XYZ file of C-alpha atoms in Angstrom:
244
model
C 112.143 160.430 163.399
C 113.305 157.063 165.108
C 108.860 156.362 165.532
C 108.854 157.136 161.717
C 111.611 154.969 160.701
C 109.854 151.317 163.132
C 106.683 152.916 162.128
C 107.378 152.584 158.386
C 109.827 148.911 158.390
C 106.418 147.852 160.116
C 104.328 148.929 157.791
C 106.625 147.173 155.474
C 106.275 144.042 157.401
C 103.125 143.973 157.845
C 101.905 144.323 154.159
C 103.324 141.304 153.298
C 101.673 139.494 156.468
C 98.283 140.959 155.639
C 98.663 139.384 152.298
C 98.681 135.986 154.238
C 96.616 136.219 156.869
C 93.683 137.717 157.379
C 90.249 138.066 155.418
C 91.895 139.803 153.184
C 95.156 137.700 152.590
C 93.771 136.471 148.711
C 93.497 140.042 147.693
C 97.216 141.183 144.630
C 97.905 144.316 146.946
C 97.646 147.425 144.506
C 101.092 147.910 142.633
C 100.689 151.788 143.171
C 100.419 151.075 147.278
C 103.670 149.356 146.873
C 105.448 151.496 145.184
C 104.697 154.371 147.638
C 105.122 152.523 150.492
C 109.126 152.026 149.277
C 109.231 155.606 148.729
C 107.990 155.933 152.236
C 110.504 153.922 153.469
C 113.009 155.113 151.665
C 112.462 158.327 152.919
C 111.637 157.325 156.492
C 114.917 158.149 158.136
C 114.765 162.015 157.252
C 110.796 162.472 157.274
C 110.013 161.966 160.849
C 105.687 162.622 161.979
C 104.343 164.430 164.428
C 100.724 162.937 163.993
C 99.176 161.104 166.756
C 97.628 158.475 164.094
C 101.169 157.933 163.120
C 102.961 157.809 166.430
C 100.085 155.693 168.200
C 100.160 152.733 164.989
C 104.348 152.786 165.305
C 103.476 151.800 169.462
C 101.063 149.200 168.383
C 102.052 146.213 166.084
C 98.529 144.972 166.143
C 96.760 148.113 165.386
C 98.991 148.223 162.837
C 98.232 145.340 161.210
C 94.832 146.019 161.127
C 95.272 149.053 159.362
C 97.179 147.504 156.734
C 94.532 144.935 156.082
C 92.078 147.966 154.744
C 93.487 149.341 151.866
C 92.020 152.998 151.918
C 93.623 152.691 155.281
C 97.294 151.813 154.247
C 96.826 154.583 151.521
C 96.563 156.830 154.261
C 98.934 156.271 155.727
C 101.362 156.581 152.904
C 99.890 160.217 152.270
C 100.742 161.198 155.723
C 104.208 160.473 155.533
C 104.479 162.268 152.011
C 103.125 165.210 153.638
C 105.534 165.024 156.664
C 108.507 164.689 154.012
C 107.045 167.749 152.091
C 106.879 169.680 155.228
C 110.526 168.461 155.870
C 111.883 169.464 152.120
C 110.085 173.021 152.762
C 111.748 173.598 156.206
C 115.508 173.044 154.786
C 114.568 174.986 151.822
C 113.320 178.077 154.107
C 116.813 177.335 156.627
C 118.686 177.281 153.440
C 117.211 180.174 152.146
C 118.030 182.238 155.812
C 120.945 181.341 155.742
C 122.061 182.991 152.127
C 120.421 186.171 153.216
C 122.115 186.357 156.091
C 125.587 185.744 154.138
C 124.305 188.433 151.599
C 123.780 190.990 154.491
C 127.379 190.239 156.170
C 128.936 190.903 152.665
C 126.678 194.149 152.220
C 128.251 195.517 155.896
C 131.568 196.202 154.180
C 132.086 192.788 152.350
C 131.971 191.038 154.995
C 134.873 193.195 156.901
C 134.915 194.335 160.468
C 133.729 197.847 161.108
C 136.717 199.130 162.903
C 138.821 198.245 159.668
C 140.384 201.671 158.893
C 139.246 200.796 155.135
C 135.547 200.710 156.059
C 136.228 203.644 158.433
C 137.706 205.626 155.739
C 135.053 204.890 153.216
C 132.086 205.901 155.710
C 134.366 208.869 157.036
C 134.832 209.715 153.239
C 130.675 209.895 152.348
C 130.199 211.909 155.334
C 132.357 214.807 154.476
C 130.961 214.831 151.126
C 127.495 215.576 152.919
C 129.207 218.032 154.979
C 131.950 220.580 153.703
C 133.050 219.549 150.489
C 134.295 221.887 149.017
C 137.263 221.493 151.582
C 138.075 217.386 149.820
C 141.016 218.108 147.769
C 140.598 215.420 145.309
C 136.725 217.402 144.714
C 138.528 220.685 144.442
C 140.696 219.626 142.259
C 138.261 217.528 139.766
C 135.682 220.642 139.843
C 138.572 223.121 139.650
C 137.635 225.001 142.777
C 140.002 228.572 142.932
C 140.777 229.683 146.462
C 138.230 232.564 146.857
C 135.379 230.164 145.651
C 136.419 227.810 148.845
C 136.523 231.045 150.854
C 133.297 232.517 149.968
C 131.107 228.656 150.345
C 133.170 228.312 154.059
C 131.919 231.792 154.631
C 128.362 231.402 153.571
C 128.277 227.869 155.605
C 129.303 229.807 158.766
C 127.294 232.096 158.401
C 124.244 229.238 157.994
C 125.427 227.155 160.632
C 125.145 230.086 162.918
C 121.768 231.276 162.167
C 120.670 227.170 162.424
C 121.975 227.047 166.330
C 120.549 230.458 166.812
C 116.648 229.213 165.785
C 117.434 225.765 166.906
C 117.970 226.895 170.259
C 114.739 228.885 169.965
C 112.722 226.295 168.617
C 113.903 223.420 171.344
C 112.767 226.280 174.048
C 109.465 227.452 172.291
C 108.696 223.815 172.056
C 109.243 223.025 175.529
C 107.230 225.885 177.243
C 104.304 224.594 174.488
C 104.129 221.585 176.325
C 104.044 222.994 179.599
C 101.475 225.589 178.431
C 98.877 222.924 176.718
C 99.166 221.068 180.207
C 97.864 224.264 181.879
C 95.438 225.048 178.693
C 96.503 228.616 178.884
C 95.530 229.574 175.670
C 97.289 233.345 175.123
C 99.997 231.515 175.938
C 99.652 228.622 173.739
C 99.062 230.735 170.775
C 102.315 233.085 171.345
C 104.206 229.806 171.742
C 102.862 228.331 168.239
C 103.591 231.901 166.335
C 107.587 231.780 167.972
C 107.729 228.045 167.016
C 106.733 229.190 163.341
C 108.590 232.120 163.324
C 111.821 229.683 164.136
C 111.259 227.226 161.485
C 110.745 229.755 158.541
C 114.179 231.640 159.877
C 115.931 227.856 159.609
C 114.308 227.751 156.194
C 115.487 231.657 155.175
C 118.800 230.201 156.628
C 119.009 227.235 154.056
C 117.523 229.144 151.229
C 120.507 231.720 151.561
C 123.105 229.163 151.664
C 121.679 227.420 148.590
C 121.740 230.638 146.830
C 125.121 231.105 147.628
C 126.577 227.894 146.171
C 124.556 228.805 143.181
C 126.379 232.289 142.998
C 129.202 230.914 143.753
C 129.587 228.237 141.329
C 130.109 228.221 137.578
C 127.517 225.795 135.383
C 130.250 223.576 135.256
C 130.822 222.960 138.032
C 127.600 222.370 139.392
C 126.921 219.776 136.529
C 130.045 218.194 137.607
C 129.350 218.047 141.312
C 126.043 216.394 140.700
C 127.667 213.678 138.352
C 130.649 212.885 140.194
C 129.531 213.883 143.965
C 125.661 213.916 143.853
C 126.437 213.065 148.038
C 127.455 216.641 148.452
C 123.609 218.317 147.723
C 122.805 216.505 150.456
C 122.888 219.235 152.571
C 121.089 221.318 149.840
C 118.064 219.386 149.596
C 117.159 220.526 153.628
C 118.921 219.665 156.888
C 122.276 219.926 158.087
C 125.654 218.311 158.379
């Protein structure tokens, strides 16, 4: 910046000698190359260059000169240092622009408040058990109009599922291990015993799901459903596949 700031009171200075001096000294300098180089100058201080052309004429008063005595030259000039103060303008814009979406993604992590705040605790805490078992929030009971063997019967059926899900887990993590072990060896019997057990697991995890999703069905009125998807769509979480 401090090259671009001698570089343009120089090129300044040395207009107004070239008009003097020179072959060219009885040659009216063109109004439009004078008004540009005052917006150059004017914006010197913040512009800065990194061109060599630049940085080599603000070292060299005479080359300088010379350049300023050819007018295609000194127009040059001025349109490299536009340029640089383009390239300037479009840097703070971008910084600027970093800098609001960075403010907009603090405010997004709980408006801006620390995680361990037991407000943003309680809210997370709150969407998780609505994903999990809901039917045991009170304030959901109460605004679907849950009656105590309806709670029974869904913590019931959800036993029952999460049982049968750690029971073909289990199987699946093992029949999935001794697959790899198998393809290693290329021992095909084995191989295809291992892929029919693997399969076998999934579709009892599926048969697991299916049941439970029957069973919420069963269990609750039209109502209620309707009003569980409007109010607490987060609770079919767990019926769309997957587990708490």
């Amino acid at each position: 910046m401090r090259q671009c700031g001698i570089l343009l009171i120089a090129l300044w200075l040395t207009a107004g000698c070239g008009q003097a001096n020179g072959p060219e000294s009885d040659r009216t300098q063109d109004p439009s190359d004078q008004s540009t180089a005052a917006e150059a100058e004017t914006e010197g201080n913040t512009a800065g260059s990194d061109s060599d052309s630049l940085a080599e004429l603000s070292r060299d008063p005479e080359a300088l000169r010379e350049a300023m005595r050819d007018p295609d030259r000194r127009r040059e000039l001025m349109e490299q240092l536009r340029e640089r103060r383009g390239e300037v303008v479009d840097d703070e814009v971008r910084a600027e622009r970093r800098a609001a979406i960075r403010e907009r993604m603090r405010q997004q992590r709980g408006d801006g408040r620390d995680a361990r705040d037991p407000s943003v605790v309680e809210h997370f805490g709150r969407r998780s058990s609505l994903r999990g078992s809901w039917w045991q929030d009170d304030d959901i009971s109460a605004s679907l109009g849950l009656a105590e063997d309806q709670r029974r019967a869904l913590e019931a059926a959800d036993a029952k599922r999460s049982e049968a899900a750690r029971e073909h887990r289990q199987t699946l993590a093992e029949a999935t291990a001794q697959l790899r072990a198998q393809l290693a060896e290329a021992e095909r019997e084995s191989i295809r015993r291992l892929i029919d057990q693997r399969a076998e697991a999934a579709a009892a995890l599926a048969e697991a799901e299916r049941d439970w999703m029957l069973g919420v069905l069963e269990t609750l009125s039209d109502e209620q459903i309707k009003a569980l998807a409007r109010e607490h769509p987060q609770a079919f979480a767990g019926l769309a596949g997957g587990r708490r």
